[in-house]
mmCIF file of C-alpha atoms in Angstrom:
data_model
loop_
_atom_site.group_PDB
_atom_site.id
_atom_site.type_symbol
_atom_site.label_atom_id
_atom_site.label_comp_id
_atom_site.label_asym_id
_atom_site.label_seq_id
_atom_site.Cartn_x
_atom_site.Cartn_y
_atom_site.Cartn_z
ATOM 1 C CA MET K 3 -18.913 -0.754 -28.811
ATOM 2 C CA ASN K 4 -17.497 2.699 -29.559
ATOM 3 C CA ALA K 5 -16.108 5.179 -27.030
ATOM 4 C CA SER K 6 -19.275 7.273 -26.841
ATOM 5 C CA ASP K 7 -21.349 4.169 -26.061
ATOM 6 C CA ARG K 8 -18.958 3.059 -23.359
ATOM 7 C CA PHE K 9 -18.217 6.334 -21.607
ATOM 8 C CA GLY K 10 -21.330 8.413 -22.213
ATOM 9 C CA ALA K 11 -20.703 12.165 -22.267
ATOM 10 C CA LEU K 12 -17.256 11.683 -20.699
ATOM 11 C CA ARG K 13 -13.983 11.183 -22.483
ATOM 12 C CA ARG K 14 -12.141 7.992 -21.567
ATOM 13 C CA PRO K 15 -9.460 9.768 -19.431
ATOM 14 C CA GLU K 16 -12.107 11.466 -17.271
ATOM 15 C CA PHE K 17 -14.120 8.250 -17.008
ATOM 16 C CA ILE K 18 -11.146 6.251 -15.752
ATOM 17 C CA SER K 19 -9.875 9.080 -13.533
ATOM 18 C CA LEU K 20 -13.285 9.413 -11.877
ATOM 19 C CA LEU K 21 -13.394 5.696 -11.125
ATOM 20 C CA ALA K 22 -9.786 5.695 -9.936
ATOM 21 C CA LEU K 23 -10.231 8.643 -7.578
ATOM 22 C CA SER K 24 -13.484 7.219 -6.232
ATOM 23 C CA MET K 25 -11.661 3.985 -5.476
ATOM 24 C CA ALA K 26 -8.772 5.958 -3.958
ATOM 25 C CA LEU K 27 -11.122 7.141 -1.204
ATOM 26 C CA GLY K 28 -10.687 3.668 0.274
ATOM 27 C CA ALA K 29 -6.921 4.056 0.473
ATOM 28 C CA LEU K 30 -7.276 7.597 1.778
ATOM 29 C CA GLY K 31 -9.322 6.268 4.692
ATOM 30 C CA ILE K 32 -6.317 4.210 5.773
ATOM 31 C CA ASP K 33 -3.253 6.197 4.744
ATOM 32 C CA ILE K 34 -4.199 9.614 6.095
ATOM 33 C CA MET K 35 -4.780 8.090 9.539
ATOM 34 C CA LEU K 36 -1.415 6.361 9.962
ATOM 35 C CA PRO K 37 0.534 9.377 11.307
ATOM 36 C CA GLY K 38 -2.219 9.885 13.870
ATOM 37 C CA LEU K 39 -1.965 6.425 15.441
ATOM 38 C CA GLY K 40 0.435 7.691 18.089
ATOM 39 C CA ALA K 41 -1.915 10.552 19.022
ATOM 40 C CA ILE K 42 -4.844 8.144 19.160
ATOM 41 C CA ARG K 43 -2.873 5.819 21.455
ATOM 42 C CA SER K 44 -2.084 8.773 23.709
ATOM 43 C CA GLU K 45 -5.664 10.095 23.895
ATOM 44 C CA LEU K 46 -7.073 6.629 24.584
ATOM 45 C CA GLY K 47 -4.492 5.987 27.315
ATOM 46 C CA LEU K 48 -2.679 3.174 25.533
ATOM 47 C CA ALA K 49 1.046 2.382 25.691
ATOM 48 C CA PRO K 50 3.231 4.021 22.986
ATOM 49 C CA ASP K 51 4.001 0.604 21.450
ATOM 50 C CA ALA K 52 0.469 -0.820 21.800
ATOM 51 C CA THR K 53 -0.658 -2.742 18.730
ATOM 52 C CA ALA K 54 -4.375 -2.433 19.612
ATOM 53 C CA VAL K 55 -4.802 0.612 17.389
ATOM 54 C CA SER K 56 -3.808 -1.472 14.382
ATOM 55 C CA GLY K 57 -7.375 -2.736 14.770
ATOM 56 C CA LEU K 58 -8.444 0.574 13.235
ATOM 57 C CA VAL K 59 -6.906 -0.691 10.007
ATOM 58 C CA THR K 60 -8.179 -4.253 10.380
ATOM 59 C CA SER K 61 -11.782 -3.261 11.228
ATOM 60 C CA TYR K 62 -11.827 -0.949 8.202
ATOM 61 C CA LEU K 63 -10.667 -3.792 5.962
ATOM 62 C CA VAL K 64 -13.174 -6.253 7.446
ATOM 63 C CA GLY K 65 -15.919 -3.707 6.773
ATOM 64 C CA MET K 66 -14.634 -3.382 3.215
ATOM 65 C CA ALA K 67 -14.829 -7.160 2.777
ATOM 66 C CA PHE K 68 -18.443 -7.377 3.969
ATOM 67 C CA GLY K 69 -19.307 -4.313 1.925
ATOM 68 C CA SER K 70 -17.900 -5.944 -1.190
ATOM 69 C CA LEU K 71 -20.341 -8.839 -0.844
ATOM 70 C CA PHE K 72 -23.180 -6.334 -0.472
ATOM 71 C CA PHE K 73 -22.360 -3.913 -3.273
ATOM 72 C CA GLY K 74 -21.562 -6.442 -6.005
ATOM 73 C CA PRO K 75 -25.025 -8.040 -6.278
ATOM 74 C CA LEU K 76 -26.574 -4.605 -5.719
ATOM 75 C CA SER K 77 -24.703 -3.179 -8.710
ATOM 76 C CA ASP K 78 -25.672 -6.159 -10.894
ATOM 77 C CA ARG K 79 -29.331 -5.525 -10.045
ATOM 78 C CA PHE K 80 -29.688 -1.727 -9.947
ATOM 79 C CA GLY K 81 -26.644 -0.564 -11.915
ATOM 80 C CA ARG K 82 -23.199 0.805 -11.128
ATOM 81 C CA LYS K 83 -24.065 4.472 -10.582
ATOM 82 C CA PRO K 84 -26.796 4.119 -7.893
ATOM 83 C CA THR K 85 -24.608 1.607 -6.067
ATOM 84 C CA LEU K 86 -21.688 4.042 -6.086
ATOM 85 C CA PHE K 87 -23.784 6.734 -4.408
ATOM 86 C CA ILE K 88 -25.042 4.330 -1.739
ATOM 87 C CA GLY K 89 -21.405 3.534 -0.976
ATOM 88 C CA PHE K 90 -20.532 7.233 -0.783
ATOM 89 C CA ALA K 91 -23.374 7.803 1.708
ATOM 90 C CA ILE K 92 -22.257 4.969 4.007
ATOM 91 C CA TYR K 93 -18.628 6.145 3.741
ATOM 92 C CA PHE K 94 -19.764 9.629 4.822
ATOM 93 C CA VAL K 95 -21.629 8.259 7.870
ATOM 94 C CA GLY K 96 -18.684 6.085 8.986
ATOM 95 C CA ALA K 97 -16.069 8.830 8.571
ATOM 96 C CA ALA K 98 -18.263 11.383 10.369
ATOM 97 C CA ALA K 99 -18.910 8.964 13.245
ATOM 98 C CA ALA K 100 -15.180 8.228 13.597
ATOM 99 C CA THR K 101 -14.512 11.963 13.835
ATOM 100 C CA PHE K 102 -16.477 12.031 17.093
ATOM 101 C CA GLY K 103 -15.436 8.628 18.487
ATOM 102 C CA VAL K 104 -14.605 8.795 22.223
ATOM 103 C CA SER K 105 -13.404 5.220 22.809
ATOM 104 C CA LEU K 106 -11.526 2.518 20.947
ATOM 105 C CA THR K 107 -14.724 0.454 20.713
ATOM 106 C CA LEU K 108 -16.644 3.290 19.054
ATOM 107 C CA LEU K 109 -13.753 4.024 16.736
ATOM 108 C CA LEU K 110 -13.544 0.379 15.684
ATOM 109 C CA ALA K 111 -17.296 0.288 14.972
ATOM 110 C CA SER K 112 -17.122 3.529 12.991
ATOM 111 C CA ARG K 113 -14.167 2.291 11.025
ATOM 112 C CA PHE K 114 -16.082 -0.886 10.131
ATOM 113 C CA VAL K 115 -18.957 1.208 8.735
ATOM 114 C CA TRP K 116 -16.486 3.481 6.967
ATOM 115 C CA GLY K 117 -14.738 0.526 5.334
ATOM 116 C CA PHE K 118 -18.104 -0.995 4.401
ATOM 117 C CA GLY K 119 -18.965 2.162 2.486
ATOM 118 C CA SER K 120 -15.572 2.349 0.786
ATOM 119 C CA ALA K 121 -16.238 -1.041 -0.824
ATOM 120 C CA GLY K 122 -18.927 0.538 -2.999
ATOM 121 C CA ALA K 123 -16.463 2.558 -5.052
ATOM 122 C CA ARG K 124 -14.012 -0.354 -5.221
ATOM 123 C CA VAL K 125 -16.580 -2.821 -6.561
ATOM 124 C CA VAL K 126 -18.159 -0.315 -8.969
ATOM 125 C CA ALA K 127 -14.779 0.753 -10.370
ATOM 126 C CA ILE K 128 -13.673 -2.812 -11.133
ATOM 127 C CA ALA K 129 -17.092 -3.814 -12.521
ATOM 128 C CA ALA K 130 -17.323 -0.688 -14.693
ATOM 129 C CA ILE K 131 -13.875 -1.358 -16.141
ATOM 130 C CA ARG K 132 -14.972 -4.929 -16.918
ATOM 131 C CA ASP K 133 -18.167 -3.538 -18.489
ATOM 132 C CA THR K 134 -16.237 -1.263 -20.837
ATOM 133 C CA HIS K 135 -12.908 -3.023 -21.501
ATOM 134 C CA THR K 136 -11.632 -6.446 -22.564
ATOM 135 C CA GLY K 137 -8.310 -8.270 -22.845
ATOM 136 C CA GLU K 138 -5.041 -6.371 -22.469
ATOM 137 C CA GLU K 139 -6.964 -3.075 -22.594
ATOM 138 C CA MET K 140 -8.714 -4.121 -19.380
ATOM 139 C CA SER K 141 -5.401 -4.959 -17.734
ATOM 140 C CA ARG K 142 -3.921 -1.578 -18.719
ATOM 141 C CA ALA K 143 -6.987 0.264 -17.431
ATOM 142 C CA MET K 144 -6.849 -1.747 -14.199
ATOM 143 C CA SER K 145 -3.176 -0.859 -13.789
ATOM 144 C CA PHE K 146 -3.938 2.844 -14.195
ATOM 145 C CA ILE K 147 -6.753 2.689 -11.653
ATOM 146 C CA MET K 148 -4.541 0.841 -9.184
ATOM 147 C CA ALA K 149 -1.740 3.350 -9.796
ATOM 148 C CA VAL K 150 -4.014 6.272 -8.983
ATOM 149 C CA PHE K 151 -5.317 4.257 -6.023
ATOM 150 C CA VAL K 152 -1.748 4.280 -4.693
ATOM 151 C CA LEU K 153 -0.474 7.631 -5.997
ATOM 152 C CA VAL K 154 -3.349 9.827 -4.821
ATOM 153 C CA PRO K 155 -2.869 8.958 -1.131
ATOM 154 C CA ILE K 156 0.894 9.548 -1.362
ATOM 155 C CA GLY K 157 0.378 12.939 0.216
ATOM 156 C CA ALA K 158 -2.147 11.544 2.707
ATOM 157 C CA PRO K 159 0.364 10.735 5.477
ATOM 158 C CA LEU K 160 2.044 14.108 4.925
ATOM 159 C CA LEU K 161 -1.351 15.809 5.096
ATOM 160 C CA GLY K 162 -2.263 13.820 8.191
ATOM 161 C CA GLY K 163 1.047 14.757 9.819
ATOM 162 C CA GLY K 164 0.525 18.400 8.890
ATOM 163 C CA ILE K 165 -2.940 18.418 10.448
ATOM 164 C CA LEU K 166 -1.507 16.987 13.661
ATOM 165 C CA THR K 167 0.841 19.954 14.001
ATOM 166 C CA VAL K 168 -2.075 22.391 14.207
ATOM 167 C CA ALA K 169 -5.115 20.363 15.256
ATOM 168 C CA SER K 170 -6.435 17.140 16.759
ATOM 169 C CA TRP K 171 -6.282 13.795 14.967
ATOM 170 C CA ARG K 172 -10.072 14.071 14.619
ATOM 171 C CA TRP K 173 -9.599 16.657 11.876
ATOM 172 C CA ILE K 174 -7.798 13.969 9.872
ATOM 173 C CA PHE K 175 -11.052 12.033 9.657
ATOM 174 C CA GLY K 176 -12.889 15.265 8.848
ATOM 175 C CA VAL K 177 -10.827 15.630 5.664
ATOM 176 C CA CYS K 178 -12.202 12.280 4.485
ATOM 177 C CA VAL K 179 -15.749 13.492 5.113
ATOM 178 C CA ALA K 180 -15.082 16.476 2.838
ATOM 179 C CA ALA K 181 -13.379 14.296 0.210
ATOM 180 C CA VAL K 182 -16.333 11.937 -0.218
ATOM 181 C CA VAL K 183 -18.713 14.878 -0.626
ATOM 182 C CA LEU K 184 -16.554 16.301 -3.417
ATOM 183 C CA MET K 185 -16.308 12.923 -5.160
ATOM 184 C CA ALA K 186 -20.080 12.452 -4.982
ATOM 185 C CA LEU K 187 -20.591 15.782 -6.724
ATOM 186 C CA TRP K 188 -18.178 14.835 -9.512
ATOM 187 C CA ALA K 189 -19.685 11.354 -9.875
ATOM 188 C CA THR K 190 -22.990 12.853 -11.024
ATOM 189 C CA ARG K 191 -21.285 12.961 -14.468
ATOM 190 C CA LEU K 192 -20.631 9.211 -14.493
ATOM 191 C CA PRO K 193 -22.585 7.225 -17.123
ATOM 192 C CA GLU K 194 -24.306 3.941 -16.316
ATOM 193 C CA THR K 195 -22.202 1.116 -17.784
ATOM 194 C CA HIS K 196 -24.374 -1.872 -16.819
ATOM 195 C CA ALA K 197 -26.945 -2.395 -19.587
ATOM 196 C CA PRO K 198 -30.560 -2.935 -18.413
ATOM 197 C CA GLN K 199 -30.802 -6.255 -20.273
ATOM 198 C CA HIS K 200 -27.934 -7.604 -18.173
ATOM 199 C CA ARG K 201 -29.464 -6.700 -14.797
ATOM 200 C CA MET K 202 -29.696 -9.622 -12.389
ATOM 201 C CA GLU K 203 -32.560 -10.388 -10.047
ATOM 202 C CA LEU K 204 -31.612 -9.484 -6.471
ATOM 203 C CA SER K 205 -32.160 -12.800 -4.731
ATOM 204 C CA LEU K 206 -30.031 -15.282 -2.850
ATOM 205 C CA ARG K 207 -30.715 -17.851 -5.557
ATOM 206 C CA ARG K 208 -29.474 -15.548 -8.325
ATOM 207 C CA VAL K 209 -26.442 -14.528 -6.302
ATOM 208 C CA GLY K 210 -25.759 -18.192 -5.616
ATOM 209 C CA ILE K 211 -25.818 -18.941 -9.345
ATOM 210 C CA ALA K 212 -23.318 -16.131 -9.939
ATOM 211 C CA ALA K 213 -21.115 -17.347 -7.085
ATOM 212 C CA ARG K 214 -21.083 -20.873 -8.532
ATOM 213 C CA PHE K 215 -20.129 -19.419 -11.910
ATOM 214 C CA ILE K 216 -17.079 -17.840 -10.233
ATOM 215 C CA ILE K 217 -16.157 -20.871 -8.146
ATOM 216 C CA HIS K 218 -16.271 -23.181 -11.174
ATOM 217 C CA ASP K 219 -13.856 -20.948 -13.076
ATOM 218 C CA ARG K 220 -10.474 -22.272 -11.962
ATOM 219 C CA GLN K 221 -8.670 -19.262 -13.385
ATOM 220 C CA ALA K 222 -10.737 -16.862 -11.278
ATOM 221 C CA VAL K 223 -10.280 -18.969 -8.135
ATOM 222 C CA GLY K 224 -6.551 -19.537 -8.604
ATOM 223 C CA TYR K 225 -5.580 -15.950 -9.263
ATOM 224 C CA THR K 226 -7.844 -14.766 -6.432
ATOM 225 C CA ILE K 227 -6.029 -17.051 -3.991
ATOM 226 C CA ALA K 228 -2.633 -15.844 -5.219
ATOM 227 C CA MET K 229 -3.773 -12.224 -4.944
ATOM 228 C CA THR K 230 -5.073 -12.881 -1.422
ATOM 229 C CA MET K 231 -1.646 -14.080 -0.300
ATOM 230 C CA LEU K 232 0.017 -10.980 -1.701
ATOM 231 C CA TYR K 233 -2.647 -8.702 -0.242
ATOM 232 C CA GLY K 234 -2.082 -10.260 3.187
ATOM 233 C CA ALA K 235 1.611 -9.415 2.933
ATOM 234 C CA PHE K 236 0.829 -5.884 1.758
ATOM 235 C CA LEU K 237 -1.692 -5.265 4.548
ATOM 236 C CA SER K 238 0.838 -6.425 7.121
ATOM 237 C CA TYR K 239 3.114 -3.692 5.774
ATOM 238 C CA LEU K 240 0.324 -1.097 6.006
ATOM 239 C CA ALA K 241 -0.589 -1.987 9.577
ATOM 240 C CA SER K 242 2.936 -2.420 10.957
ATOM 241 C CA SER K 243 5.015 0.120 9.007
ATOM 242 C CA GLU K 244 4.276 2.997 11.385
ATOM 243 C CA LEU K 245 5.336 0.911 14.402
ATOM 244 C CA ILE K 246 8.455 -0.450 12.672
ATOM 245 C CA VAL K 247 9.677 2.988 11.583
ATOM 246 C CA SER K 248 8.797 4.608 14.923
ATOM 247 C CA ASP K 249 9.725 1.852 17.371
ATOM 248 C CA ALA K 250 12.244 -0.470 15.697
ATOM 249 C CA PHE K 251 14.222 2.354 14.051
ATOM 250 C CA GLY K 252 13.264 5.326 16.260
ATOM 251 C CA ARG K 253 12.374 7.514 13.240
ATOM 252 C CA ARG K 254 8.782 8.521 14.078
ATOM 253 C CA ALA K 255 9.127 12.006 12.551
ATOM 254 C CA LEU K 256 10.234 10.481 9.243
ATOM 255 C CA PHE K 257 7.311 8.089 8.892
ATOM 256 C CA PRO K 258 5.063 10.299 6.691
ATOM 257 C CA VAL K 259 7.949 10.909 4.287
ATOM 258 C CA VAL K 260 8.956 7.225 4.269
ATOM 259 C CA PHE K 261 5.413 6.043 3.649
ATOM 260 C CA ALA K 262 4.798 8.602 0.909
ATOM 261 C CA SER K 263 8.088 7.737 -0.806
ATOM 262 C CA LEU K 264 7.372 4.016 -0.862
ATOM 263 C CA ALA K 265 3.833 4.702 -2.099
ATOM 264 C CA ALA K 266 5.306 6.811 -4.917
ATOM 265 C CA VAL K 267 7.558 3.896 -5.858
ATOM 266 C CA MET K 268 4.528 1.571 -5.965
ATOM 267 C CA GLY K 269 2.480 4.016 -8.017
ATOM 268 C CA SER K 270 5.282 4.453 -10.524
ATOM 269 C CA ALA K 271 5.592 0.671 -10.870
ATOM 270 C CA MET K 272 1.862 0.375 -11.551
ATOM 271 C CA LEU K 273 2.082 2.978 -14.280
ATOM 272 C CA ALA K 274 5.050 1.118 -15.773
ATOM 273 C CA ASN K 275 3.027 -2.090 -15.609
ATOM 274 C CA ALA K 276 0.634 -0.760 -18.268
ATOM 275 C CA ARG K 277 3.561 -0.567 -20.723
ATOM 276 C CA LEU K 278 4.898 -3.954 -19.686
ATOM 277 C CA VAL K 279 1.504 -5.561 -20.269
ATOM 278 C CA ARG K 280 1.219 -3.958 -23.704
ATOM 279 C CA ALA K 281 4.671 -5.275 -24.657
ATOM 280 C CA PHE K 282 4.626 -8.760 -23.111
ATOM 281 C CA GLY K 283 1.057 -9.616 -22.085
ATOM 282 C CA THR K 284 -0.559 -9.811 -18.656
ATOM 283 C CA ALA K 285 0.140 -13.473 -17.896
ATOM 284 C CA ARG K 286 3.829 -13.351 -18.855
ATOM 285 C CA VAL K 287 4.467 -10.202 -16.816
ATOM 286 C CA ALA K 288 2.744 -11.800 -13.811
ATOM 287 C CA VAL K 289 4.760 -15.031 -14.064
ATOM 288 C CA ILE K 290 8.154 -13.311 -14.270
ATOM 289 C CA THR K 291 7.358 -10.765 -11.561
ATOM 290 C CA MET K 292 6.096 -13.457 -9.187
ATOM 291 C CA ARG K 293 9.434 -15.260 -9.413
ATOM 292 C CA ILE K 294 11.335 -12.028 -8.778
ATOM 293 C CA TYR K 295 9.107 -11.343 -5.774
ATOM 294 C CA VAL K 296 9.925 -14.642 -4.080
ATOM 295 C CA VAL K 297 13.669 -14.262 -4.704
ATOM 296 C CA LEU K 298 13.611 -10.757 -3.197
ATOM 297 C CA ALA K 299 11.483 -11.772 -0.192
ATOM 298 C CA VAL K 300 13.607 -14.809 0.682
ATOM 299 C CA GLY K 301 16.707 -12.652 0.255
ATOM 300 C CA LEU K 302 15.333 -10.144 2.778
ATOM 301 C CA VAL K 303 14.866 -12.877 5.370
ATOM 302 C CA LEU K 304 18.528 -13.896 4.925
ATOM 303 C CA VAL K 305 19.578 -10.239 5.213
ATOM 304 C CA ALA K 306 17.586 -9.884 8.441
ATOM 305 C CA LEU K 307 19.265 -12.974 9.885
ATOM 306 C CA ALA K 308 22.688 -11.620 8.915
ATOM 307 C CA TYR K 309 21.968 -8.408 10.869
ATOM 308 C CA SER K 310 20.403 -10.147 13.887
ATOM 309 C CA GLN K 311 16.959 -9.040 12.645
ATOM 310 C CA ARG K 312 17.917 -5.338 12.786
ATOM 311 C CA PRO K 313 19.281 -4.247 9.402
ATOM 312 C CA PRO K 314 20.324 -0.620 8.797
ATOM 313 C CA PHE K 315 17.414 1.728 8.190
ATOM 314 C CA TRP K 316 18.454 2.395 4.580
ATOM 315 C CA LEU K 317 18.532 -1.334 3.871
ATOM 316 C CA PHE K 318 15.039 -1.729 5.314
ATOM 317 C CA LEU K 319 13.796 1.011 2.972
ATOM 318 C CA VAL K 320 15.508 -0.403 -0.126
ATOM 319 C CA GLY K 321 14.497 -4.009 0.564
ATOM 320 C CA THR K 322 10.900 -3.252 1.462
ATOM 321 C CA GLY K 323 10.602 -0.855 -1.477
ATOM 322 C CA ALA K 324 11.826 -3.520 -3.904
ATOM 323 C CA VAL K 325 9.187 -5.993 -2.706
ATOM 324 C CA LEU K 326 6.480 -3.323 -2.891
ATOM 325 C CA VAL K 327 7.403 -2.692 -6.540
ATOM 326 C CA THR K 328 6.608 -6.323 -7.355
ATOM 327 C CA HIS K 329 3.378 -6.044 -5.336
ATOM 328 C CA ALA K 330 2.409 -3.066 -7.471
ATOM 329 C CA ILE K 331 2.818 -5.085 -10.652
ATOM 330 C CA LEU K 332 1.293 -8.350 -9.457
ATOM 331 C CA ILE K 333 -1.917 -7.227 -7.744
ATOM 332 C CA PRO K 334 -3.566 -5.438 -10.725
ATOM 333 C CA ASN K 335 -2.468 -8.182 -13.120
ATOM 334 C CA PHE K 336 -3.801 -10.983 -10.924
ATOM 335 C CA ASN K 337 -7.013 -8.995 -10.514
ATOM 336 C CA ALA K 338 -7.393 -8.615 -14.292
ATOM 337 C CA LEU K 339 -6.646 -12.301 -14.877
ATOM 338 C CA ALA K 340 -9.202 -13.317 -12.248
ATOM 339 C CA MET K 341 -11.863 -11.131 -13.917
ATOM 340 C CA THR K 342 -11.157 -12.295 -17.489
ATOM 341 C CA ASN K 343 -14.083 -14.720 -17.807
ATOM 342 C CA MET K 344 -16.468 -12.848 -15.506
ATOM 343 C CA ALA K 345 -18.330 -10.591 -17.976
ATOM 344 C CA PRO K 346 -21.774 -12.207 -17.346
ATOM 345 C CA VAL K 347 -21.536 -11.522 -13.577
ATOM 346 C CA ALA K 348 -18.977 -8.696 -13.410
ATOM 347 C CA GLY K 349 -20.437 -6.908 -10.379
ATOM 348 C CA THR K 350 -20.868 -10.031 -8.255
ATOM 349 C CA ALA K 351 -17.494 -11.354 -9.406
ATOM 350 C CA ALA K 352 -15.781 -8.102 -8.441
ATOM 351 C CA SER K 353 -17.476 -8.257 -5.034
ATOM 352 C CA VAL K 354 -16.584 -11.886 -4.325
ATOM 353 C CA ILE K 355 -12.987 -11.441 -5.452
ATOM 354 C CA ALA K 356 -12.605 -8.211 -3.457
ATOM 355 C CA ALA K 357 -14.261 -9.681 -0.353
ATOM 356 C CA THR K 358 -12.029 -12.741 -0.498
ATOM 357 C CA HIS K 359 -8.696 -11.005 -0.858
ATOM 358 C CA VAL K 360 -9.574 -8.187 1.550
ATOM 359 C CA ALA K 361 -11.108 -10.316 4.335
ATOM 360 C CA LEU K 362 -8.643 -13.202 4.186
ATOM 361 C CA GLY K 363 -5.799 -10.802 3.432
ATOM 362 C CA ALA K 364 -6.670 -8.784 6.540
ATOM 363 C CA GLY K 365 -6.555 -11.970 8.609
ATOM 364 C CA LEU K 366 -3.222 -12.997 7.109
ATOM 365 C CA GLY K 367 -1.852 -9.502 7.681
ATOM 366 C CA ALA K 368 -3.053 -9.502 11.305
ATOM 367 C CA ILE K 369 -1.067 -12.699 11.957
ATOM 368 C CA VAL K 370 2.100 -10.873 10.921
ATOM 369 C CA ASP K 371 1.182 -7.693 12.836
ATOM 370 C CA ARG K 372 0.706 -9.570 16.097
ATOM 371 C CA ALA K 373 4.068 -11.272 15.694
ATOM 372 C CA TYR K 374 5.850 -7.897 15.869
ATOM 373 C CA GLN K 375 8.644 -8.010 18.452
ATOM 374 C CA GLY K 376 10.622 -4.870 17.732
ATOM 375 C CA THR K 377 12.330 -6.024 14.504
ATOM 376 C CA VAL K 378 11.629 -6.287 10.782
ATOM 377 C CA MET K 379 11.683 -10.100 10.830
ATOM 378 C CA PRO K 380 7.908 -10.803 11.080
ATOM 379 C CA LEU K 381 7.169 -8.466 8.155
ATOM 380 C CA TRP K 382 9.885 -9.883 5.925
ATOM 381 C CA VAL K 383 9.027 -13.498 6.833
ATOM 382 C CA GLY K 384 5.418 -12.667 5.941
ATOM 383 C CA PHE K 385 6.543 -11.370 2.551
ATOM 384 C CA ALA K 386 8.467 -14.589 1.904
ATOM 385 C CA GLY K 387 5.952 -17.086 3.269
ATOM 386 C CA TYR K 388 2.893 -15.639 1.599
ATOM 387 C CA GLY K 389 4.873 -15.039 -1.584
ATOM 388 C CA ILE K 390 5.899 -18.689 -1.868
ATOM 389 C CA VAL K 391 2.265 -19.806 -1.553
ATOM 390 C CA ALA K 392 1.232 -17.221 -4.181
ATOM 391 C CA LEU K 393 3.965 -18.486 -6.520
ATOM 392 C CA ILE K 394 2.845 -22.119 -6.219
ATOM 393 C CA VAL K 395 -0.840 -21.288 -6.763
ATOM 394 C CA SER K 396 -0.232 -18.855 -9.627
ATOM 395 C CA ARG K 397 2.035 -21.316 -11.454
ATOM 396 C CA ALA K 398 -0.606 -24.047 -11.222
ATOM 397 C CA THR K 399 -3.300 -21.602 -12.368
ATOM 398 C CA GLY K 400 -1.122 -20.335 -15.202
ATOM 399 C CA LYS K 401 -0.806 -23.880 -16.572
ATOM 400 C CA ILE K 402 -4.601 -24.243 -16.507
ATOM 401 C CA HIS K 403 -4.927 -20.855 -18.197
ATOM 402 C CA SER K 404 -2.464 -21.842 -20.945
ATOM 403 C CA VAL K 405 -4.258 -25.118 -21.643
ATOM 404 C CA SER K 406 -7.628 -23.302 -21.815
ATOM 405 C CA ALA K 407 -6.237 -20.700 -24.207
ATOM 406 C CA ARG K 408 -4.954 -23.379 -26.611
ATOM 407 C CA SER K 409 -8.112 -25.485 -26.553
#
């Protein structure tokens, strides 16, 4: 298949950028809100250190998980492009409703709808990459999409903080409403990548067949489990970082800069991952990085113990940043490895894999969030504990993968 067949009237850079920025709307819906959590606590009459507002992150992620299960089969039946626009429409409704939310309950419900809609772009982006790429090329494209997914929202906390200096936190959500409208206009240029002859009947039976195809692929299952562990650790960082920086270290004003800086580090690592994969291969990069991750995470726990769970602020930044670099390399590679054999059911596979690591990852992250007691220890223990499980599962899966490749 040549480039014109794969990407329609678009050039490959615009095709991938469009998918990446569409997917980045999901991250924007979380990151831009983080500086406003304190203002939301205040307006809703909650204590300054209340963890209840972290539910605004969790409900969004739960919505994303359910949405993933919805959009995958839909895209396999009707195509990627119509599914993307349905997701944009639901995203718009959820973000607009959150803008006018007057209670925590209404905000949580709106955030669920918002997250549900954001899953459309996530599933379509991954499925479209699988439609148009194979092998190491797929892994490099996935790394670029994930890098943009992280890099684009770098300025989101700074933008959110800037809005708070001149307006209510509600205007933060309004920016997301405008962003999805702009992306929908651009996405009219997107070609359809799912060939009509590969469309699947939209029925529970057909979806069940696709799900069994995924479940019986041990490589897909193994790398999805490993990715879920890592995603749980990453989501615990997303949900608790604002409270740690503001409460544990008393640096609330610095949070937007800290978050943006660490996101920039992650984005840079994802871009570097594309070169690493080209030089050494996806599986080898994942194996080596996973080992480094566990060593770093266990080391952070020992550092926390040495400082009575309250290390210097600079050490928190360096240690957490180092672990996030390995996250940035592992997540896109595990995702690509999980999708390797999924070409016949790419949309449903993308949805099941996304739903699994988002839903279970959100639950794993919430366990760490609720353990917060004014120190970095719960976060760093979460990094280590979930990382060890991911290492064990990925090593076992890698052996299966190697045997399959030789046979």
